[in-house]
Amino acid sequence: KSINFFLKRTQKMEKTNSRNLSEKEIIIDENDIPLRFEKSILVIYRSIGLGLWGCGLRSLGMPLEKIALEVNSGRVDGAKNQFKQAVSQVWARGWKDPFLCITRRSLTAWFLQYSLMGLSFQTIDWGLSSIFGIEPQIFGSGLLKKQPNDEIIISSTFSEDQQKQQQQ
């Protein structure tokens, strides 16, 4: 339900932005969230999603981390196949063995790491976008569009022949 709410609000924002209205001119229904709070809620919503995504990926990648630790440790023989030895040591006590080191503390640390990193990147993105007067493009087809090239300024130190060659 909350995802549909955010998608509907995003569509409303796109429609109002396409009419080139300022934020103060946007008419808000009684049940809607004011636009100044909506941006903050979207940033927090995405940051929580990034934190959960980071926890999931780190948990799934734990066997690879354990293998890397074993390969670089002194518990493997350098003369034999180190990778094979590390894999057998990581999975020695069963398929759950590499995941037993994941605790509430590690999940909390990973969640905070990824969510705060996402929060800071999004905040900086919104801040720079407002400073430069551009609309942030978080998702959608606008990310893949080729931007028009600005005029090329040619230094006056080149001769006219060199300038013509560069323009071609």
PDB file of C-alpha atoms in Angstrom:
ATOM      1  CA  LYS A   1       0.000   0.000   0.000  1.00  0.00           C
ATOM      2  CA  SER A   2       2.795   2.440   0.866  1.00  0.00           C
ATOM      3  CA  ILE A   3       4.618   1.676  -2.397  1.00  0.00           C
ATOM      4  CA  ASN A   4       1.488   2.533  -4.386  1.00  0.00           C
ATOM      5  CA  PHE A   5       1.166   5.759  -2.388  1.00  0.00           C
ATOM      6  CA  PHE A   6       4.715   6.816  -3.256  1.00  0.00           C
ATOM      7  CA  LEU A   7       4.273   5.859  -6.920  1.00  0.00           C
ATOM      8  CA  LYS A   8       1.055   7.880  -7.169  1.00  0.00           C
ATOM      9  CA  ARG A   9       2.706  10.879  -5.479  1.00  0.00           C
ATOM     10  CA  THR A  10       5.709  10.616  -7.796  1.00  0.00           C
ATOM     11  CA  GLN A  11       3.379  10.620 -10.798  1.00  0.00           C
ATOM     12  CA  LYS A  12       1.570  13.681  -9.392  1.00  0.00           C
ATOM     13  CA  MET A  13       4.911  15.447  -8.922  1.00  0.00           C
ATOM     14  CA  GLU A  14       5.911  14.668 -12.523  1.00  0.00           C
ATOM     15  CA  LYS A  15       2.619  16.049 -13.823  1.00  0.00           C
ATOM     16  CA  THR A  16       2.900  19.236 -11.802  1.00  0.00           C
ATOM     17  CA  ASN A  17       6.563  19.670 -12.722  1.00  0.00           C
ATOM     18  CA  SER A  18       5.696  19.241 -16.402  1.00  0.00           C
ATOM     19  CA  ARG A  19       3.407  22.269 -16.082  1.00  0.00           C
ATOM     20  CA  ASN A  20       6.379  24.265 -14.753  1.00  0.00           C
ATOM     21  CA  LEU A  21       4.678  25.222 -11.502  1.00  0.00           C
ATOM     22  CA  SER A  22       6.762  26.264  -8.550  1.00  0.00           C
ATOM     23  CA  GLU A  23       6.516  24.249  -5.346  1.00  0.00           C
ATOM     24  CA  LYS A  24       4.446  26.989  -3.694  1.00  0.00           C
ATOM     25  CA  GLU A  25       1.881  26.896  -6.509  1.00  0.00           C
ATOM     26  CA  ILE A  26       1.194  23.159  -6.274  1.00  0.00           C
ATOM     27  CA  ILE A  27      -2.281  22.495  -4.916  1.00  0.00           C
ATOM     28  CA  ILE A  28      -2.300  19.807  -2.245  1.00  0.00           C
ATOM     29  CA  ASP A  29      -5.374  17.756  -1.262  1.00  0.00           C
ATOM     30  CA  GLU A  30      -6.404  17.560   2.388  1.00  0.00           C
ATOM     31  CA  ASN A  31      -5.158  13.965   2.743  1.00  0.00           C
ATOM     32  CA  ASP A  32      -1.805  14.448   1.013  1.00  0.00           C
ATOM     33  CA  ILE A  33       1.532  15.105   2.629  1.00  0.00           C
ATOM     34  CA  PRO A  34       2.993  18.577   1.979  1.00  0.00           C
ATOM     35  CA  LEU A  35       5.691  18.542  -0.672  1.00  0.00           C
ATOM     36  CA  ARG A  36       8.416  19.772   1.689  1.00  0.00           C
ATOM     37  CA  PHE A  37       7.884  16.691   3.887  1.00  0.00           C
ATOM     38  CA  GLU A  38       7.395  14.336   0.969  1.00  0.00           C
ATOM     39  CA  LYS A  39      10.973  14.674  -0.280  1.00  0.00           C
ATOM     40  CA  SER A  40      12.302  13.898   3.193  1.00  0.00           C
ATOM     41  CA  ILE A  41      10.015  10.887   3.519  1.00  0.00           C
ATOM     42  CA  LEU A  42      11.131   9.577   0.120  1.00  0.00           C
ATOM     43  CA  VAL A  43      14.803   9.903   1.085  1.00  0.00           C
ATOM     44  CA  ILE A  44      14.198   8.044   4.358  1.00  0.00           C
ATOM     45  CA  TYR A  45      12.108   5.395   2.570  1.00  0.00           C
ATOM     46  CA  ARG A  46      14.863   4.762   0.017  1.00  0.00           C
ATOM     47  CA  SER A  47      17.550   4.761   2.721  1.00  0.00           C
ATOM     48  CA  ILE A  48      15.729   2.075   4.681  1.00  0.00           C
ATOM     49  CA  GLY A  49      15.413   0.047   1.485  1.00  0.00           C
ATOM     50  CA  LEU A  50      19.135   0.416   0.831  1.00  0.00           C
ATOM     51  CA  GLY A  51      19.902  -0.703   4.379  1.00  0.00           C
ATOM     52  CA  LEU A  52      17.770  -3.825   4.027  1.00  0.00           C
ATOM     53  CA  TRP A  53      19.240  -4.558   0.597  1.00  0.00           C
ATOM     54  CA  GLY A  54      22.772  -4.214   1.988  1.00  0.00           C
ATOM     55  CA  CYS A  55      22.000  -6.596   4.867  1.00  0.00           C
ATOM     56  CA  GLY A  56      20.655  -9.162   2.430  1.00  0.00           C
ATOM     57  CA  LEU A  57      23.619  -8.955   0.094  1.00  0.00           C
ATOM     58  CA  ARG A  58      26.194  -9.086   2.881  1.00  0.00           C
ATOM     59  CA  SER A  59      24.435 -12.107   4.380  1.00  0.00           C
ATOM     60  CA  LEU A  60      24.351 -13.936   1.054  1.00  0.00           C
ATOM     61  CA  GLY A  61      28.000 -13.084   0.409  1.00  0.00           C
ATOM     62  CA  MET A  62      29.204 -14.329   3.776  1.00  0.00           C
ATOM     63  CA  PRO A  63      30.548 -17.648   2.400  1.00  0.00           C
ATOM     64  CA  LEU A  64      32.744 -15.707  -0.039  1.00  0.00           C
ATOM     65  CA  GLU A  65      34.082 -13.538   2.764  1.00  0.00           C
ATOM     66  CA  LYS A  66      34.848 -16.590   4.866  1.00  0.00           C
ATOM     67  CA  ILE A  67      36.619 -18.270   1.923  1.00  0.00           C
ATOM     68  CA  ALA A  68      38.734 -15.147   1.391  1.00  0.00           C
ATOM     69  CA  LEU A  69      39.704 -15.110   5.064  1.00  0.00           C
ATOM     70  CA  GLU A  70      40.633 -18.796   4.971  1.00  0.00           C
ATOM     71  CA  VAL A  71      42.725 -18.444   1.788  1.00  0.00           C
ATOM     72  CA  ASN A  72      44.737 -15.628   3.383  1.00  0.00           C
ATOM     73  CA  SER A  73      45.135 -17.372   6.726  1.00  0.00           C
ATOM     74  CA  GLY A  74      47.847 -19.719   7.873  1.00  0.00           C
ATOM     75  CA  ARG A  75      45.429 -22.653   8.084  1.00  0.00           C
ATOM     76  CA  VAL A  76      45.873 -23.572   4.414  1.00  0.00           C
ATOM     77  CA  ASP A  77      48.952 -25.195   2.964  1.00  0.00           C
ATOM     78  CA  GLY A  78      50.669 -23.049   0.337  1.00  0.00           C
ATOM     79  CA  ALA A  79      51.970 -26.028  -1.653  1.00  0.00           C
ATOM     80  CA  LYS A  80      48.531 -27.467  -2.347  1.00  0.00           C
ATOM     81  CA  ASN A  81      45.374 -25.971  -3.838  1.00  0.00           C
ATOM     82  CA  GLN A  82      44.644 -23.138  -1.372  1.00  0.00           C
ATOM     83  CA  PHE A  83      41.195 -22.345  -2.721  1.00  0.00           C
ATOM     84  CA  LYS A  84      40.020 -25.963  -2.463  1.00  0.00           C
ATOM     85  CA  GLN A  85      41.336 -26.182   1.101  1.00  0.00           C
ATOM     86  CA  ALA A  86      39.576 -22.940   2.070  1.00  0.00           C
ATOM     87  CA  VAL A  87      36.252 -24.050   0.571  1.00  0.00           C
ATOM     88  CA  SER A  88      36.409 -27.373   2.396  1.00  0.00           C
ATOM     89  CA  GLN A  89      37.212 -25.622   5.697  1.00  0.00           C
ATOM     90  CA  VAL A  90      34.378 -23.102   5.297  1.00  0.00           C
ATOM     91  CA  TRP A  91      31.764 -25.778   4.548  1.00  0.00           C
ATOM     92  CA  ALA A  92      33.291 -28.410   6.928  1.00  0.00           C
ATOM     93  CA  ARG A  93      30.410 -28.507   9.430  1.00  0.00           C
ATOM     94  CA  GLY A  94      27.528 -28.200   6.964  1.00  0.00           C
ATOM     95  CA  TRP A  95      25.797 -25.708   4.731  1.00  0.00           C
ATOM     96  CA  LYS A  96      24.860 -23.367   7.617  1.00  0.00           C
ATOM     97  CA  ASP A  97      28.407 -23.041   8.921  1.00  0.00           C
ATOM     98  CA  PRO A  98      29.428 -19.829   7.041  1.00  0.00           C
ATOM     99  CA  PHE A  99      26.207 -18.108   8.103  1.00  0.00           C
ATOM    100  CA  LEU A 100      26.546 -18.823  11.836  1.00  0.00           C
ATOM    101  CA  CYS A 101      28.755 -15.761  12.336  1.00  0.00           C
ATOM    102  CA  ILE A 102      25.903 -13.415  11.314  1.00  0.00           C
ATOM    103  CA  THR A 103      24.396 -11.911  14.456  1.00  0.00           C
ATOM    104  CA  ARG A 104      22.006  -9.102  15.319  1.00  0.00           C
ATOM    105  CA  ARG A 105      24.992  -6.839  15.830  1.00  0.00           C
ATOM    106  CA  SER A 106      26.396  -7.495  12.363  1.00  0.00           C
ATOM    107  CA  LEU A 107      22.961  -6.997  10.775  1.00  0.00           C
ATOM    108  CA  THR A 108      22.543  -3.733  12.697  1.00  0.00           C
ATOM    109  CA  ALA A 109      25.990  -2.530  11.632  1.00  0.00           C
ATOM    110  CA  TRP A 110      25.349  -3.396   7.984  1.00  0.00           C
ATOM    111  CA  PHE A 111      21.914  -1.780   8.045  1.00  0.00           C
ATOM    112  CA  LEU A 112      23.289   1.433   9.527  1.00  0.00           C
ATOM    113  CA  GLN A 113      26.236   1.445   7.138  1.00  0.00           C
ATOM    114  CA  TYR A 114      24.178   1.135   3.969  1.00  0.00           C
ATOM    115  CA  SER A 115      21.184   3.201   5.048  1.00  0.00           C
ATOM    116  CA  LEU A 116      23.290   6.130   6.296  1.00  0.00           C
ATOM    117  CA  MET A 117      25.442   5.978   3.184  1.00  0.00           C
ATOM    118  CA  GLY A 118      22.286   6.100   1.046  1.00  0.00           C
ATOM    119  CA  LEU A 119      20.866   8.906   3.155  1.00  0.00           C
ATOM    120  CA  SER A 120      24.004  11.010   2.782  1.00  0.00           C
ATOM    121  CA  PHE A 121      24.273  10.435  -0.985  1.00  0.00           C
ATOM    122  CA  GLN A 122      20.613  11.317  -1.524  1.00  0.00           C
ATOM    123  CA  THR A 123      20.840  14.404   0.681  1.00  0.00           C
ATOM    124  CA  ILE A 124      23.890  15.627  -1.200  1.00  0.00           C
ATOM    125  CA  ASP A 125      22.145  14.900  -4.511  1.00  0.00           C
ATOM    126  CA  TRP A 126      19.055  16.885  -3.501  1.00  0.00           C
ATOM    127  CA  GLY A 127      21.218  19.723  -2.197  1.00  0.00           C
ATOM    128  CA  LEU A 128      23.355  19.980  -5.316  1.00  0.00           C
ATOM    129  CA  SER A 129      20.288  19.713  -7.539  1.00  0.00           C
ATOM    130  CA  SER A 130      18.653  22.628  -5.751  1.00  0.00           C
ATOM    131  CA  ILE A 131      21.868  24.686  -5.876  1.00  0.00           C
ATOM    132  CA  PHE A 132      22.250  24.161  -9.624  1.00  0.00           C
ATOM    133  CA  GLY A 133      18.523  24.524 -10.270  1.00  0.00           C
ATOM    134  CA  ILE A 134      18.013  21.127 -11.876  1.00  0.00           C
ATOM    135  CA  GLU A 135      15.496  18.420 -11.102  1.00  0.00           C
ATOM    136  CA  PRO A 136      17.055  15.261  -9.641  1.00  0.00           C
ATOM    137  CA  GLN A 137      16.563  12.197 -11.857  1.00  0.00           C
ATOM    138  CA  ILE A 138      16.316   9.267  -9.448  1.00  0.00           C
ATOM    139  CA  PHE A 139      14.825   6.697 -11.794  1.00  0.00           C
ATOM    140  CA  GLY A 140      13.086   6.458 -15.137  1.00  0.00           C
ATOM    141  CA  SER A 141      13.825   6.866 -18.800  1.00  0.00           C
ATOM    142  CA  GLY A 142      15.553  10.216 -18.244  1.00  0.00           C
ATOM    143  CA  LEU A 143      18.638   8.441 -16.914  1.00  0.00           C
ATOM    144  CA  LEU A 144      19.323   6.810 -20.280  1.00  0.00           C
ATOM    145  CA  LYS A 145      18.679   9.802 -22.535  1.00  0.00           C
ATOM    146  CA  LYS A 146      21.689  11.305 -24.247  1.00  0.00           C
ATOM    147  CA  GLN A 147      22.106  14.895 -23.163  1.00  0.00           C
ATOM    148  CA  PRO A 148      22.496  17.543 -25.873  1.00  0.00           C
ATOM    149  CA  ASN A 149      26.063  18.716 -26.356  1.00  0.00           C
ATOM    150  CA  ASP A 150      26.882  22.259 -25.457  1.00  0.00           C
ATOM    151  CA  GLU A 151      28.744  24.482 -27.877  1.00  0.00           C
ATOM    152  CA  ILE A 152      32.405  23.658 -28.157  1.00  0.00           C
ATOM    153  CA  ILE A 153      34.600  26.612 -27.285  1.00  0.00           C
ATOM    154  CA  ILE A 154      37.808  26.626 -29.255  1.00  0.00           C
ATOM    155  CA  SER A 155      40.820  28.452 -27.931  1.00  0.00           C
ATOM    156  CA  SER A 156      42.100  31.348 -29.995  1.00  0.00           C
ATOM    157  CA  THR A 157      45.615  29.911 -29.943  1.00  0.00           C
ATOM    158  CA  PHE A 158      44.755  27.520 -32.779  1.00  0.00           C
ATOM    159  CA  SER A 159      45.079  28.579 -36.371  1.00  0.00           C
ATOM    160  CA  GLU A 160      41.957  28.726 -38.538  1.00  0.00           C
ATOM    161  CA  ASP A 161      42.904  25.450 -40.243  1.00  0.00           C
ATOM    162  CA  GLN A 162      43.209  23.653 -36.917  1.00  0.00           C
ATOM    163  CA  GLN A 163      39.851  25.065 -35.786  1.00  0.00           C
ATOM    164  CA  LYS A 164      38.167  23.784 -38.984  1.00  0.00           C
ATOM    165  CA  GLN A 165      39.707  20.336 -38.475  1.00  0.00           C
ATOM    166  CA  GLN A 166      38.432  20.170 -34.889  1.00  0.00           C
ATOM    167  CA  GLN A 167      34.925  21.233 -35.901  1.00  0.00           C
ATOM    168  CA  GLN A 168      34.803  18.430 -38.470  1.00  0.00           C
TER     169      GLN A 168
END
